[in-house]
Short mmCIF file of C-alpha atoms and ligand atoms in Angstrom, two decimals:
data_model
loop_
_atom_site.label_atom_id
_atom_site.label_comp_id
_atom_site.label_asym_id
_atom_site.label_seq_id
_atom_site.Cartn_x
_atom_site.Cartn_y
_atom_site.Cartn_z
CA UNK A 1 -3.61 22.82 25.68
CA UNK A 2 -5.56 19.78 24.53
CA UNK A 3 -7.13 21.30 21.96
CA UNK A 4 -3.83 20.33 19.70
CA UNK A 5 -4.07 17.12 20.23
CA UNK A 6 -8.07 17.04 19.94
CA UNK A 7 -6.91 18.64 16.18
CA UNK A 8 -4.54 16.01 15.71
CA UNK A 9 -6.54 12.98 16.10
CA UNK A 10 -9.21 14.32 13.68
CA UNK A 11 -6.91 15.22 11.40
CA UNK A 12 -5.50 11.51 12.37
CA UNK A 13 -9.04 9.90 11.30
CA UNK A 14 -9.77 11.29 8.60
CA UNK A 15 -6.51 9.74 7.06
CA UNK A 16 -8.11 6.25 8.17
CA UNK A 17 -8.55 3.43 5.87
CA UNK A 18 -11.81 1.53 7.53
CA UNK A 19 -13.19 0.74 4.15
CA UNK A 20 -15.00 -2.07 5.85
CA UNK A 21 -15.92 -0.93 8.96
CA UNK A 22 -16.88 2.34 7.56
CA UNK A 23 -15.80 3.63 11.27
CA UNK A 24 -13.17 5.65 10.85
CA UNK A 25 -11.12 6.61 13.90
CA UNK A 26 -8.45 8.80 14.90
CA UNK A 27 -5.92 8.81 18.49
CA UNK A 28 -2.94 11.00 18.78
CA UNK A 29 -0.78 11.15 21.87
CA UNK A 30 1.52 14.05 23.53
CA UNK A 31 4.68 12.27 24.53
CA UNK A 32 7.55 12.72 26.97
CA UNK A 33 9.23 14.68 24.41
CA UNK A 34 6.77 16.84 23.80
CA UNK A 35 6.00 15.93 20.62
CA UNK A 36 2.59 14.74 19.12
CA UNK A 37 2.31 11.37 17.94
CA UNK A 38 -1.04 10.32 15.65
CA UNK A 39 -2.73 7.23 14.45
CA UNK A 40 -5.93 5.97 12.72
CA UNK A 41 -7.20 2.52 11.91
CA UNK A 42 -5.85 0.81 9.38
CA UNK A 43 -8.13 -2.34 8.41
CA UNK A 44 -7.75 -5.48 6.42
CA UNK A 45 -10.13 -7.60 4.15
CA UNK A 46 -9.08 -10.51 6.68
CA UNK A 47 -10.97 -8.74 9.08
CA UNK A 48 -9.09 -9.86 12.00
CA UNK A 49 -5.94 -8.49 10.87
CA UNK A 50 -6.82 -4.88 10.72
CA UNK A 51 -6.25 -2.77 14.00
CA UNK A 52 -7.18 -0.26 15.98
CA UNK A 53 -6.11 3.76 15.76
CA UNK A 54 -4.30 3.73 19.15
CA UNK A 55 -1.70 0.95 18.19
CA UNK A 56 -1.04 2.68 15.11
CA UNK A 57 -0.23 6.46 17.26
CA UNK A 58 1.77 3.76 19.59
CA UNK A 59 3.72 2.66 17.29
CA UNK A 60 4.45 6.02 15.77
CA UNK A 61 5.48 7.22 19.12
CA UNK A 62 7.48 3.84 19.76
CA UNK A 63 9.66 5.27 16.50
CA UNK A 64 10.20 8.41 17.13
CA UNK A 65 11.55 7.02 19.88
CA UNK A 66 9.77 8.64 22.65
CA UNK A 67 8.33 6.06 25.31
CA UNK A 68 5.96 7.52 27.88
CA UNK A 69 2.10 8.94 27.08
CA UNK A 70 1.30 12.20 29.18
CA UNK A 71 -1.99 12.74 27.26
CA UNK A 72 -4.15 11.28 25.02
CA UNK A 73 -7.36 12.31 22.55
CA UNK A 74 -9.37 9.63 20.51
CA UNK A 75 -11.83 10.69 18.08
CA UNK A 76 -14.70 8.29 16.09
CA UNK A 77 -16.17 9.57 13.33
CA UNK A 78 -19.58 8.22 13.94
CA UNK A 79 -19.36 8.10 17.83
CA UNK A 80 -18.92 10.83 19.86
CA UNK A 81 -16.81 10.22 23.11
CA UNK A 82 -16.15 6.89 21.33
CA UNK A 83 -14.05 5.06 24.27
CA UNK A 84 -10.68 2.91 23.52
CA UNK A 85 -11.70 -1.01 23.18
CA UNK A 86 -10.36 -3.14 25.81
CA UNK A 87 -7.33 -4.28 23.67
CA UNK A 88 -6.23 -0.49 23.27
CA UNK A 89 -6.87 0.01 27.03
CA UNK A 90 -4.60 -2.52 27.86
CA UNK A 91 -2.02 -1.25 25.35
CA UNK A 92 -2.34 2.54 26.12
CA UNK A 93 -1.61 1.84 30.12
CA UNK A 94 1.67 -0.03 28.98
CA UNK A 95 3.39 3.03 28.28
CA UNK A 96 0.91 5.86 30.68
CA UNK A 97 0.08 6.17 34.35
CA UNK A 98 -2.69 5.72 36.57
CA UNK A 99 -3.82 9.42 36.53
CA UNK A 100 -2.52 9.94 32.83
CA UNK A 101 -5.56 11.86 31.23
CA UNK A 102 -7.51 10.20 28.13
CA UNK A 103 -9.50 12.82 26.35
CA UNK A 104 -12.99 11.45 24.62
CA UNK A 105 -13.75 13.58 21.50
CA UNK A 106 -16.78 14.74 19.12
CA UNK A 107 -16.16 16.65 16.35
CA UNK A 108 -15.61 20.11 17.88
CA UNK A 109 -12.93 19.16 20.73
CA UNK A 110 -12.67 17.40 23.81
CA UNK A 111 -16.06 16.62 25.87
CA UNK A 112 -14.85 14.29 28.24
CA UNK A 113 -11.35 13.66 30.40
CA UNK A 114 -10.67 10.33 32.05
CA UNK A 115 -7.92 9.06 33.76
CA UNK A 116 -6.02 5.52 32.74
CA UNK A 117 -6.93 3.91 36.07
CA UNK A 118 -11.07 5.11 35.19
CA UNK A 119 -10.56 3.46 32.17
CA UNK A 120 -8.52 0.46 33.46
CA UNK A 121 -9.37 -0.14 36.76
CA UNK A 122 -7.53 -3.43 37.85
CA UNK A 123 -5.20 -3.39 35.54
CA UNK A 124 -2.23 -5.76 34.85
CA UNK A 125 0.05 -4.21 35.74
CA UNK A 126 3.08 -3.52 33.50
CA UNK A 127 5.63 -4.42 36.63
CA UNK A 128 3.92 -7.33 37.51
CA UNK A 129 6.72 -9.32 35.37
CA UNK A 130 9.24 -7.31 36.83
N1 LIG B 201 -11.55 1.04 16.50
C1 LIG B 201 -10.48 1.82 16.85
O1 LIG B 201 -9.70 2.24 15.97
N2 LIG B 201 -10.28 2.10 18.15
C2 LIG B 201 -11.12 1.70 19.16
O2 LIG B 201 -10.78 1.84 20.33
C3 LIG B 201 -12.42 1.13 18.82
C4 LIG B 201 -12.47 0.49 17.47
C5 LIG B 201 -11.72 0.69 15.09
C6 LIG B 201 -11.46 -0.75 14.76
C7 LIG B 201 -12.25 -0.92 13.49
O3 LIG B 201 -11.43 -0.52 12.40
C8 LIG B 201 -13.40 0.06 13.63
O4 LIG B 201 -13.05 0.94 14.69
C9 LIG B 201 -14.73 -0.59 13.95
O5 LIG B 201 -14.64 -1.40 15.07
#
């Protein structure tokens, strides 16, 4: 079942432009709709202005107009089980729940599941605003 997605956020990475970084990474999400939505990093030679592979599958999920994150796989290159950064955290749990799994990758498939609230814990929360 995850194993898809694992396939789809390699296949994700190795599309990555980290030319600086040399840390190519690679995130692809199942959404509401089913479908599969994929990202890598995409980085800049202002360094600040490149970003991170999650935003990217975000915003490809954003328009294709689906809205909601049911699963998740992120993949590094050069870091097995490589974790979202805090920023991505923070912008994953805007569109997933608290049990919503995250799946940590090495190059063969999924070696680790943890939940958006593990990852999170104490989040702001997205209906805090109202
Ligand atoms: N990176 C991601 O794409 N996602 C993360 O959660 C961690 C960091 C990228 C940003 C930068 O292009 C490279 O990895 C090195 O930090």
């Amino acid at each position: 079942m995850s194993h898809d997605l694992f396939e789809a956020a390699r296949a994700a990475m190795r599309l990555a432009y980290a030319p600086y970084s040399k840390f190519p990474v690679g995130a692809a999400i199942r959404a509401e709709d089913g479908k599969i939505y994929a990202g890598a990093n995409i980085e800049n030679i202002s360094f600040p202005q490149g970003w991170c592979a999650e935003p990217t599958a975000i915003s490809q999920m954003i328009m294709g107009g689906a809205k909601r994150i049911v699963e998740m796989a992120v993949i590094a290159e050069k870091l097995p089980l490589c974790p979202p950064c805090g920023g991505c955290r923070q912008k994953i749990a805007e569109f997933a729940a608290a049990k919503t799994p995250i799946y940590l990758c090495d190059e063969t498939g999924v070696k680790k599941t943890m939940t958006m609230e593990e990852l999170l814990p104490s989040s702001f929360a997205t209906d805090t605003i109202g």
